[in-house]
Coordinates of C-alpha atoms and ligand atoms in Angstrom, one line a residue:
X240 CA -2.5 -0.3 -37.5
X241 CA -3.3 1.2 -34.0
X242 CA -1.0 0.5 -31.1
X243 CA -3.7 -0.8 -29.3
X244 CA -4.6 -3.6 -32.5
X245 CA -1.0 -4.1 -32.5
X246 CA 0.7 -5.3 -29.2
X247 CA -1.9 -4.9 -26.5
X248 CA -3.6 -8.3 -25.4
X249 CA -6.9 -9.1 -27.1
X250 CA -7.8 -9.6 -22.9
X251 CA -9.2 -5.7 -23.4
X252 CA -13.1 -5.5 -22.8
X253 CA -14.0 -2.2 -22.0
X254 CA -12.1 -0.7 -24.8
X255 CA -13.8 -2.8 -26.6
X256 CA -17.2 -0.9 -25.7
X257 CA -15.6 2.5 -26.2
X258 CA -13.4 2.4 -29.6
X259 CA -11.7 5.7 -28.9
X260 CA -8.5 7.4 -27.5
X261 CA -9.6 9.0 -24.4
X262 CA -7.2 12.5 -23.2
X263 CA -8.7 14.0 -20.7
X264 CA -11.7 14.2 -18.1
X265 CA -13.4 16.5 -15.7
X266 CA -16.6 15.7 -13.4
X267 CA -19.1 13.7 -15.2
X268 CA -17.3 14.0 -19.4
X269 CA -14.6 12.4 -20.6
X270 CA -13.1 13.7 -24.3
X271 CA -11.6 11.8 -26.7
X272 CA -8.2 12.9 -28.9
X273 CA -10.5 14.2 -31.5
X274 CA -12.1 16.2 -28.7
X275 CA -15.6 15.0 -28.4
X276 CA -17.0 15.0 -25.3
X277 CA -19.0 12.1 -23.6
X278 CA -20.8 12.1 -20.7
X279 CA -20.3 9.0 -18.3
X280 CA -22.1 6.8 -16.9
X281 CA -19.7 3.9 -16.1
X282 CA -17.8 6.1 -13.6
X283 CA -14.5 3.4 -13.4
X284 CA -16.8 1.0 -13.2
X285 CA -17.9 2.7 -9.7
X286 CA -14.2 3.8 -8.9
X287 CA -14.9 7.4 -9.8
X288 CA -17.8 8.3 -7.5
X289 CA -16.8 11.4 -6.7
X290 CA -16.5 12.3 -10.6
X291 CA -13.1 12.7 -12.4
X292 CA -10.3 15.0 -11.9
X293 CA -12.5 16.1 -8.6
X294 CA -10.7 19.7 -7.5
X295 CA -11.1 19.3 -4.0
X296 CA -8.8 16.2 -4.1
X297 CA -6.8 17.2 -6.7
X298 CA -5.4 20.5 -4.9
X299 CA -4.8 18.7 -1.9
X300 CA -2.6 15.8 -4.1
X301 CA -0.8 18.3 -6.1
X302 CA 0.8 20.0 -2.9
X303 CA 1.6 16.6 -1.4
X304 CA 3.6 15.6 -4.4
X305 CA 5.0 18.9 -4.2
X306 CA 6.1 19.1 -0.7
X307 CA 7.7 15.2 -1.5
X308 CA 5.3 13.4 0.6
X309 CA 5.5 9.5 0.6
X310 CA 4.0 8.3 -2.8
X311 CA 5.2 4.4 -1.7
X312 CA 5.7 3.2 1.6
X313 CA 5.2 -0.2 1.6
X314 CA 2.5 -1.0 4.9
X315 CA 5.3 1.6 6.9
X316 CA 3.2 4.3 9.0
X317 CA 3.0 7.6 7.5
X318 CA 1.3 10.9 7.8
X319 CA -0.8 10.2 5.1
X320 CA -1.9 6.7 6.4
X321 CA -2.2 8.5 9.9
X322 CA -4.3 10.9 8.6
X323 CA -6.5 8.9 6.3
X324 CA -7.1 5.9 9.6
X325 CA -8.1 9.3 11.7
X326 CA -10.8 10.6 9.4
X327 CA -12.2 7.3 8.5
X328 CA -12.1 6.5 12.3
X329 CA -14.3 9.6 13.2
X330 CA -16.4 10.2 10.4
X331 CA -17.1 6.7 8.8
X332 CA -16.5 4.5 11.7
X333 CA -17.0 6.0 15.1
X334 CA -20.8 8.2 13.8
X335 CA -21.9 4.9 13.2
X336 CA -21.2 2.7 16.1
X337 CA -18.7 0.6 14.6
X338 CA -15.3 -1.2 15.7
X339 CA -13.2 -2.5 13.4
X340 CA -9.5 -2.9 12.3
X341 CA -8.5 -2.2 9.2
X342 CA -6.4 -4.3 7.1
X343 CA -4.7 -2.4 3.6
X344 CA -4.3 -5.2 1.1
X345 CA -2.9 -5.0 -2.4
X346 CA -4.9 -2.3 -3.9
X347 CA -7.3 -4.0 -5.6
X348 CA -10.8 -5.3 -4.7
X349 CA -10.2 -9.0 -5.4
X350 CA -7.1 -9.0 -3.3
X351 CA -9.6 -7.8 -0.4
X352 CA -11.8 -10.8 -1.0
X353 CA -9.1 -12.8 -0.9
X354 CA -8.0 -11.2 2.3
X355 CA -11.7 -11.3 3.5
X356 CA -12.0 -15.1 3.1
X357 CA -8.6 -16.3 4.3
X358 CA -9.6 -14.6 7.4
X359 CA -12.5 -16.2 8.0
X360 CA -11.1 -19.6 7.3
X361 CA -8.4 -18.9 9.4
X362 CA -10.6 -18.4 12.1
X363 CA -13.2 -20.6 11.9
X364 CA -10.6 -23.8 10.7
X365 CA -13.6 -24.0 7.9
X366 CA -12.8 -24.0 4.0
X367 CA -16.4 -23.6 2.9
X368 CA -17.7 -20.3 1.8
X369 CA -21.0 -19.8 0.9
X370 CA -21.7 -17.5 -2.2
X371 CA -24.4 -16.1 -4.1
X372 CA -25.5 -17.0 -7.9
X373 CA -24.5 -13.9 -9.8
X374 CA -22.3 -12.8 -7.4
X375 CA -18.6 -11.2 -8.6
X376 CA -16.3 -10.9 -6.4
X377 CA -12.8 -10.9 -8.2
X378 CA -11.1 -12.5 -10.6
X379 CA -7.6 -14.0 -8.7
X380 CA -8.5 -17.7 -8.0
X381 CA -9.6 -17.5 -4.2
X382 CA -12.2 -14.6 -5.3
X383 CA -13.0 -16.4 -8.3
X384 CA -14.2 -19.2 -6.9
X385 CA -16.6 -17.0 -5.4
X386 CA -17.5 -15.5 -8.7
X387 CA -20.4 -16.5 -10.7
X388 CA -20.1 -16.2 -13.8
X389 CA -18.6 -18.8 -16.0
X390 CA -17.0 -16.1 -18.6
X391 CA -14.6 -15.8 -16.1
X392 CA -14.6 -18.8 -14.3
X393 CA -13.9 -20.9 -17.7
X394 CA -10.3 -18.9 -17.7
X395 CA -9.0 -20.3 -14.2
X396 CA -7.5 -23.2 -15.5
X397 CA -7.8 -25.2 -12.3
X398 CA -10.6 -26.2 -10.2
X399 CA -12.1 -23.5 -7.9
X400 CA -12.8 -24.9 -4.8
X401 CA -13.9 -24.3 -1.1
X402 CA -17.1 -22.3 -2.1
X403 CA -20.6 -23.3 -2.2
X404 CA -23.5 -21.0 -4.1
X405 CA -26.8 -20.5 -2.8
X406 CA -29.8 -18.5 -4.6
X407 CA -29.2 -15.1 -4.4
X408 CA -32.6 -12.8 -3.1
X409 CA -35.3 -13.0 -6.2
X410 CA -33.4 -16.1 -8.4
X411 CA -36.3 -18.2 -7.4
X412 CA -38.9 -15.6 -8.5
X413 CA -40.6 -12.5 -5.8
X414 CA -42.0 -14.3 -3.6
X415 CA -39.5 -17.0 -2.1
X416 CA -36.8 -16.0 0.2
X417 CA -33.9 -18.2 -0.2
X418 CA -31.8 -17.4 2.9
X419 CA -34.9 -20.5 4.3
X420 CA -33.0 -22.8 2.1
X421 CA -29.8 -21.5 3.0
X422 CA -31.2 -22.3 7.0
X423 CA -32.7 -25.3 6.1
X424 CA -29.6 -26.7 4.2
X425 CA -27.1 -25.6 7.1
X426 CA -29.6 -27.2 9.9
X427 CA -29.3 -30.6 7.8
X428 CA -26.5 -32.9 8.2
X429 CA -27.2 -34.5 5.6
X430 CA -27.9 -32.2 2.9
X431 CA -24.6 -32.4 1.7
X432 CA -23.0 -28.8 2.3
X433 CA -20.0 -28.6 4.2
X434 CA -20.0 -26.2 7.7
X435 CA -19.4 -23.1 6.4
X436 CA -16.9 -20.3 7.7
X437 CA -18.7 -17.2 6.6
X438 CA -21.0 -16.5 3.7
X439 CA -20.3 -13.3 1.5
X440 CA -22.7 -11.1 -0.5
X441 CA -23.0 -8.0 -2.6
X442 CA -25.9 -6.3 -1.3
X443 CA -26.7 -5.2 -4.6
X444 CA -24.6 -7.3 -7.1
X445 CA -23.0 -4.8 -9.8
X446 CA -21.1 -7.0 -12.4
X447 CA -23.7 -9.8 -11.9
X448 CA -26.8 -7.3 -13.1
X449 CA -28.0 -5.0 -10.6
X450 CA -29.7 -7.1 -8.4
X451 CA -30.6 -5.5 -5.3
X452 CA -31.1 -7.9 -2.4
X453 CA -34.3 -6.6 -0.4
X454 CA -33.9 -4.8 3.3
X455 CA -35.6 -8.0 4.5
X456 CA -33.9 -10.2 3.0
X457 CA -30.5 -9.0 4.0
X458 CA -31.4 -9.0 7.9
X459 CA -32.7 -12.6 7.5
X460 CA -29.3 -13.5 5.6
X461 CA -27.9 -12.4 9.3
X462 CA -30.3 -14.3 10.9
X463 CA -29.3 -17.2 9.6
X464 CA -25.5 -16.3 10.1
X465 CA -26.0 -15.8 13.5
X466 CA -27.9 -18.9 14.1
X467 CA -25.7 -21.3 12.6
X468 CA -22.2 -19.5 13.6
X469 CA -21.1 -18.4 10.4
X470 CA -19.4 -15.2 9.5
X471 CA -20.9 -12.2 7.3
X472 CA -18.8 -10.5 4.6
X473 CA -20.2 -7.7 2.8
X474 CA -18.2 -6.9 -0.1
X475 CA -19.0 -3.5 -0.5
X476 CA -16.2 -2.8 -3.2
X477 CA -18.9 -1.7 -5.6
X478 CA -22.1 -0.9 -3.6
X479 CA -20.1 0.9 -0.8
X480 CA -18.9 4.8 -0.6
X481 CA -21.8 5.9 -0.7
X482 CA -22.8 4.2 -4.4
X483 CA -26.6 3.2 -2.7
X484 CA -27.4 6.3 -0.5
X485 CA -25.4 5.8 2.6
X486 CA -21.7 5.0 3.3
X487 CA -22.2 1.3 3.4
X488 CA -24.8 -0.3 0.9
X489 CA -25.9 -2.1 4.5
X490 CA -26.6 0.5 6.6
X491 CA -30.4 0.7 5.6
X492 CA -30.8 -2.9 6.3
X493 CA -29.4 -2.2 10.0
X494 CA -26.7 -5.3 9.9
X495 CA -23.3 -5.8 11.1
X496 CA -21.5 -7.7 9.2
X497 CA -18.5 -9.1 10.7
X498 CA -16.1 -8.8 7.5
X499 CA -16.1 -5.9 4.8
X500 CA -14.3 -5.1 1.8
X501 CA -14.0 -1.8 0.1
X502 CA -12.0 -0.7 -2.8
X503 CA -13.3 1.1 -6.0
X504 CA -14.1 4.4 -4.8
X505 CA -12.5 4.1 -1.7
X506 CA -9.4 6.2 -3.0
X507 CA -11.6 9.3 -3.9
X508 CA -9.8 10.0 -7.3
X509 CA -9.7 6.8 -9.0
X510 CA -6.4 5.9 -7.6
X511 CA -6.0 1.9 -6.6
X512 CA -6.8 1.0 -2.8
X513 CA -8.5 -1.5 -1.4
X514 CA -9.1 -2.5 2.8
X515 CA -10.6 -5.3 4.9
X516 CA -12.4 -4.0 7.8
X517 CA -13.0 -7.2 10.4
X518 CA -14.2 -7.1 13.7
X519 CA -11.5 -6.4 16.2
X520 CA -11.8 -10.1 17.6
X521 CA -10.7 -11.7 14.2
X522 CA -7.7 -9.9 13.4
X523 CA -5.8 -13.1 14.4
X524 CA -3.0 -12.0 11.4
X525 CA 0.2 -13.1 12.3
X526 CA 2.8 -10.2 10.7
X527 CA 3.2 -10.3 7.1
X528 CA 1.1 -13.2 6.4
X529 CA -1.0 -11.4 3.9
X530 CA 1.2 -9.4 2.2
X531 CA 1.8 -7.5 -0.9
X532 CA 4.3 -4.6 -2.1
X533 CA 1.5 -2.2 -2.8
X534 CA -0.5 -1.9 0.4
X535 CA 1.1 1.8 0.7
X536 CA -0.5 3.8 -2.0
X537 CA -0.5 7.6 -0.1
X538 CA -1.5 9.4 -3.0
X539 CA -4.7 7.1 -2.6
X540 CA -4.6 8.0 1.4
X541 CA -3.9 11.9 0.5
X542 CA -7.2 11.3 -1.9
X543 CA -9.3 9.2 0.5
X544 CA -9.3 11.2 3.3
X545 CA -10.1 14.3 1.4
X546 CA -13.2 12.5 -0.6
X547 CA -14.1 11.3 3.4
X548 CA -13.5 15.1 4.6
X549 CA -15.4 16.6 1.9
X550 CA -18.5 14.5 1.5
X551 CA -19.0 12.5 4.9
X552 CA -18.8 14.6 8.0
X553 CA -22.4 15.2 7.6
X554 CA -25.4 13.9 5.8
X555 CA -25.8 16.0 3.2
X556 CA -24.3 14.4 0.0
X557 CA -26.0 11.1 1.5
X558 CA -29.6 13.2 1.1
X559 CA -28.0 14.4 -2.2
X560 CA -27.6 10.8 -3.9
X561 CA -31.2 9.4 -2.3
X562 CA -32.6 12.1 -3.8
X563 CA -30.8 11.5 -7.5
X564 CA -31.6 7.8 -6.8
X565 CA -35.6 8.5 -6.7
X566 CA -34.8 11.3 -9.8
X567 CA -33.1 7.5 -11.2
X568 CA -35.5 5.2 -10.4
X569 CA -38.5 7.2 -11.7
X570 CA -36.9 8.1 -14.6
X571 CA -35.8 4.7 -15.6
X572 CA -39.6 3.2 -14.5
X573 CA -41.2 5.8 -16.9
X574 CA -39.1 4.2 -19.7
X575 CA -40.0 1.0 -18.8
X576 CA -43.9 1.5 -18.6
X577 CA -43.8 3.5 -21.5
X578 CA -41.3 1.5 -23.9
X579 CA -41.4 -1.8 -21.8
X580 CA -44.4 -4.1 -23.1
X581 CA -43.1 -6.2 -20.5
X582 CA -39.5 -6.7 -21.7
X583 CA -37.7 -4.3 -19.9
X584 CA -37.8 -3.8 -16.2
X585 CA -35.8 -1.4 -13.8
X586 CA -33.8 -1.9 -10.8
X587 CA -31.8 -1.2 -8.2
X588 CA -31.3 1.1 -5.5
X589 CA -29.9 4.5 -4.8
X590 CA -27.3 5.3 -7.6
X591 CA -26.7 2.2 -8.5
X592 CA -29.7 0.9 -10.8
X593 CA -30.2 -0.7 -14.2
X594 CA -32.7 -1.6 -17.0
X595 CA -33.1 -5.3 -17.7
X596 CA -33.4 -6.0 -21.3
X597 CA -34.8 -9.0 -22.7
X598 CA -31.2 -9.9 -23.8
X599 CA -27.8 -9.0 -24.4
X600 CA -28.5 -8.4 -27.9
X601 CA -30.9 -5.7 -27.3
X602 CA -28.8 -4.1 -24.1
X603 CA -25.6 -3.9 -26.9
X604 CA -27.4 -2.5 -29.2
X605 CA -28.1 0.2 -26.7
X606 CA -25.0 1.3 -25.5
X607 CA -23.9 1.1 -28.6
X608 CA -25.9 3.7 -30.2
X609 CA -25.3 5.8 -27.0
X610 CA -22.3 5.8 -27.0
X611 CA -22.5 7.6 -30.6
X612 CA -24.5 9.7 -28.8
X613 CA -21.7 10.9 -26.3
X614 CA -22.8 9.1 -23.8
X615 CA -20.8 6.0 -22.0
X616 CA -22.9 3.3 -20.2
X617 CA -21.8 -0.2 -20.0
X618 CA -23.6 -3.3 -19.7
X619 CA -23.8 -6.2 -17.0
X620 CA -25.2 -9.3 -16.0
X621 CA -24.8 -13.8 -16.9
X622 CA -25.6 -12.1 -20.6
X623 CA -24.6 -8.6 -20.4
X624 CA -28.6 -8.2 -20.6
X625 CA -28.5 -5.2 -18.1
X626 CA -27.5 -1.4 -19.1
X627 CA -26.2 -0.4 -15.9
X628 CA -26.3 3.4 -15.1
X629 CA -23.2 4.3 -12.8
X630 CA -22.5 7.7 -13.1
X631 CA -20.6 10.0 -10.6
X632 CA -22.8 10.8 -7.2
X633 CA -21.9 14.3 -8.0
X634 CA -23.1 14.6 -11.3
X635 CA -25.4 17.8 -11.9
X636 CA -29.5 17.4 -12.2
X637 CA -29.0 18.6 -15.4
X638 CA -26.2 16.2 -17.0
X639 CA -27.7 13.2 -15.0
X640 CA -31.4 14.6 -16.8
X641 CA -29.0 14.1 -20.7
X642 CA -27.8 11.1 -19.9
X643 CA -31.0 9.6 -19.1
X644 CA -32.9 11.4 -22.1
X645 CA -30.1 10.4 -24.5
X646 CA -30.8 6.5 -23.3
X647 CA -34.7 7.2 -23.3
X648 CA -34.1 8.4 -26.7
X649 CA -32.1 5.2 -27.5
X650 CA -34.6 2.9 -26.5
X651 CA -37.4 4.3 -28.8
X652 CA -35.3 3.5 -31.9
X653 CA -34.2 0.4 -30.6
X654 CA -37.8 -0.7 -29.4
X655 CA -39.0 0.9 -33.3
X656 CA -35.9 -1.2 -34.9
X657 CA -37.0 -4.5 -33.4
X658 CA -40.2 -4.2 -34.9
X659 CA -37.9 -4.9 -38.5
X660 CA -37.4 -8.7 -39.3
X661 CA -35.2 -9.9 -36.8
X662 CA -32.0 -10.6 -39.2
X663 CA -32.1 -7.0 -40.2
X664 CA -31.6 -5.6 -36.3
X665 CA -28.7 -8.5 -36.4
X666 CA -27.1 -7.0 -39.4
X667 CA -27.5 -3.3 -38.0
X668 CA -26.0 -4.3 -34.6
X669 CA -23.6 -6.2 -36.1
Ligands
LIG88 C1 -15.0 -4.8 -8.9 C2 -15.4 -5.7 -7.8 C3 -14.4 -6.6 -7.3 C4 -13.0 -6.8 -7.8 O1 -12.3 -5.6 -7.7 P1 -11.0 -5.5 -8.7 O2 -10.4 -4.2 -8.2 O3 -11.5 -5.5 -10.1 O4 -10.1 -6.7 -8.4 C5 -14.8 -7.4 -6.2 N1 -16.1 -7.3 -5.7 C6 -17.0 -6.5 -6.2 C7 -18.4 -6.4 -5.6 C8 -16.7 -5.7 -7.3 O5 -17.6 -4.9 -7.9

């Protein structure tokens, strides 16, 4: 019996998804202990944007650890914190017109959402938050009761409270735009929905199925934010560092949102960080009163500010990802028109798009037979009904061409399979 079978908890999903031991991995490919390689295109989920083992950031790490530079420092200032708050100052910050403090929370996303909405409750002396159907946004309680779906919801144990969900952009079909309910319900005193303090959205929501909220749709969302006093989060842990096109997923939609979290690829080198950035008026923090013994991770602060040094001080890699996004987008189309009869449908923007298959059934059977293939793409979405393509931003034409062919590929035998008695595609999938 494996290790893994024998004492680690049956809590394990994505090695679920991937039944190997993986050893080592460079760029886009990971290879197993046999050594068979893969290509991937679930990138840490998003964490590994900048591909794996990246040698820009890895020389730079190596002599830090050699010279003995701080590896924990609780939230004391060091040289590495100096130096990552100076290039993310000028280069992210500052080129774009915006102020904002930056908290470091424990290093992972959800203890930025937590950070996020505390915040905003703090300052506002409102519990309500408004969240979107779909949306993820954690899994500690205060994030999870902003989280959608009920897989993870069902595991609380306790009531999650002081949220409220609203339809996300498209859950009521094309051609309704729900942030009109959200202004209708917030101008009614009687509709029954507590004052909120802020309202917090994925601009494109990644564990809830690559749904992309329209340009529109976003700078009504702040409309409506405005209007009724209520602050904006943007949790860009998954949609942010440049994942969509641009730094921030929000920058094409021209808002300002008053809260933002960031995590995932934040670090550079898939090392754990995570920040609130909040405009300079709500950082009403007393010391200490969101803590947490891991706000210091300089390796990740040694990484991050290489990653921001390397790919950010000009627009360049930005050009580079639209351009892979429209390679992406008509790639994944061209599937759908030609294999689609109406069940599958693509979406998304920038790197950070999906097919939707009819159901999770079909999507499984997919990255199943990919990842036989040597290639590793996961699935999201309420019924894991959405193969979500996530590879590095850096990824060459030419890998980010197999991985695609090798799904294209995929699809034709599934789509030839499903034409078999249904019981017999159960019994192959199975
Ligand atoms: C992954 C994710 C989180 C949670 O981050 P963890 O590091 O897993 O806690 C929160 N929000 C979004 C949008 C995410 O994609």
């Amino acid at each position: 019996m494996k290790i893994f079978d024998k004492i680690e908890s049956e809590v394990q999903s994505y090695a679920r998804s991937f039944p190997c031991v993986f050893n080592r991995a460079k760029g886009e490919f990971m290879w197993d202990e046999e050594g068979k390689q893969y290509l991937d295109f679930l990138a840490g989920a998003g964490t590994l944007n900048y591909g794996h083992n990246n040698p820009l950031f890895k020389e730079a790490l190596i002599q830090y650890i050699t010279e003995d530079g701080i590896t924990h420092g609780l939230d004391m200032h060091t040289k590495a914190k100096k130096e990552f708050l100076e290039a993310f100052n000028d280069h992210i910050l500052k080129p774009r017109g915006m102020e904002y403090m930056v908290q470091f929370t424990g290093p992972t996303g959800t203890n930025a959402v937590e950070a996020a909405m505390k915040i905003a409750r703090n300052v506002t002396g409102q519990q309500n938050i408004v969240t979107f159907t779909n949306g993820f946004h954690g899994v500690s309680l205060g994030a999870l009761a902003a989280t959608g779906n009920s897989h993870h919801r069902d595991a609380a144990g306790v009531s999650l409270t002081g949220t409220h969900r609203m339809p996300y952009d498209g859950y009521l079909g094309d051609n309704i735009d729900t942030t009109e309910y959200l202004d209708k319900v917030l101008s009614d005193s009687s509709s029954g929905i507590n004052s909120p303090a802020a309202v917090i959205v994925e601009t494109v929501q990644g564990e809830g199925g690559i749904n992309a909220a329209s340009i529109e749709w976003l700078k009504n969302l702040q409309t409506v934010c405005r209007k009724h006093k209520i602050l904006l989060i943007v949790d860009d842990i998954q949609a942010g560092c440049g994942r969509t096109g641009d730094y921030f997923s929000f920058e094409e939609a021209g808002i300002e949102p008053d809260i933002i979290t960031l995590s995932k690829s934040l670090g550079g080198y898939g090392l754990p960080f995570a920040v609130v950035l909040m405009k300079p008026e709500l950082d009403t923090w007393k010391p200490g009163e969101h803590n947490g013994t891991f706000r210091g991770n300089n390796l990740a602060f040694v990484t991050a500010k290489e990653a921001i040094e390397h790919y950010w001080t000009n627009d360049e890699f930005s050009k580079e990802i639209k351009r892979k996004g429209q390679y992406i987008s008509d790639r994944l189309n061209s599937i759908v028109n030609e294999y689609g009869e109406g069940n599958f449908t693509a979406k998304g923007r920038g790197m950070f798009q999906g097919i939707n298959c009819v159901n999770g059934d079909i999507a499984g059977q997919i990255t199943r037979t990919a990842f036989k293939k040597g290639l590793l793409i996961e699935t999201s979405g309420a019924d894991d009904h959405v193969v979500k393509f996530l590879c590095p931003l850096v990824i060459s034409d030419e890998n980010l061409k197999k991985g695609i062919d090798i799904v294209e590929d995929v699809i034709k035998e599934v789509c030839a399979k499903e034409s078999i008695p249904e019981e017999d595609v159960y019994f192959e999938a199975s």
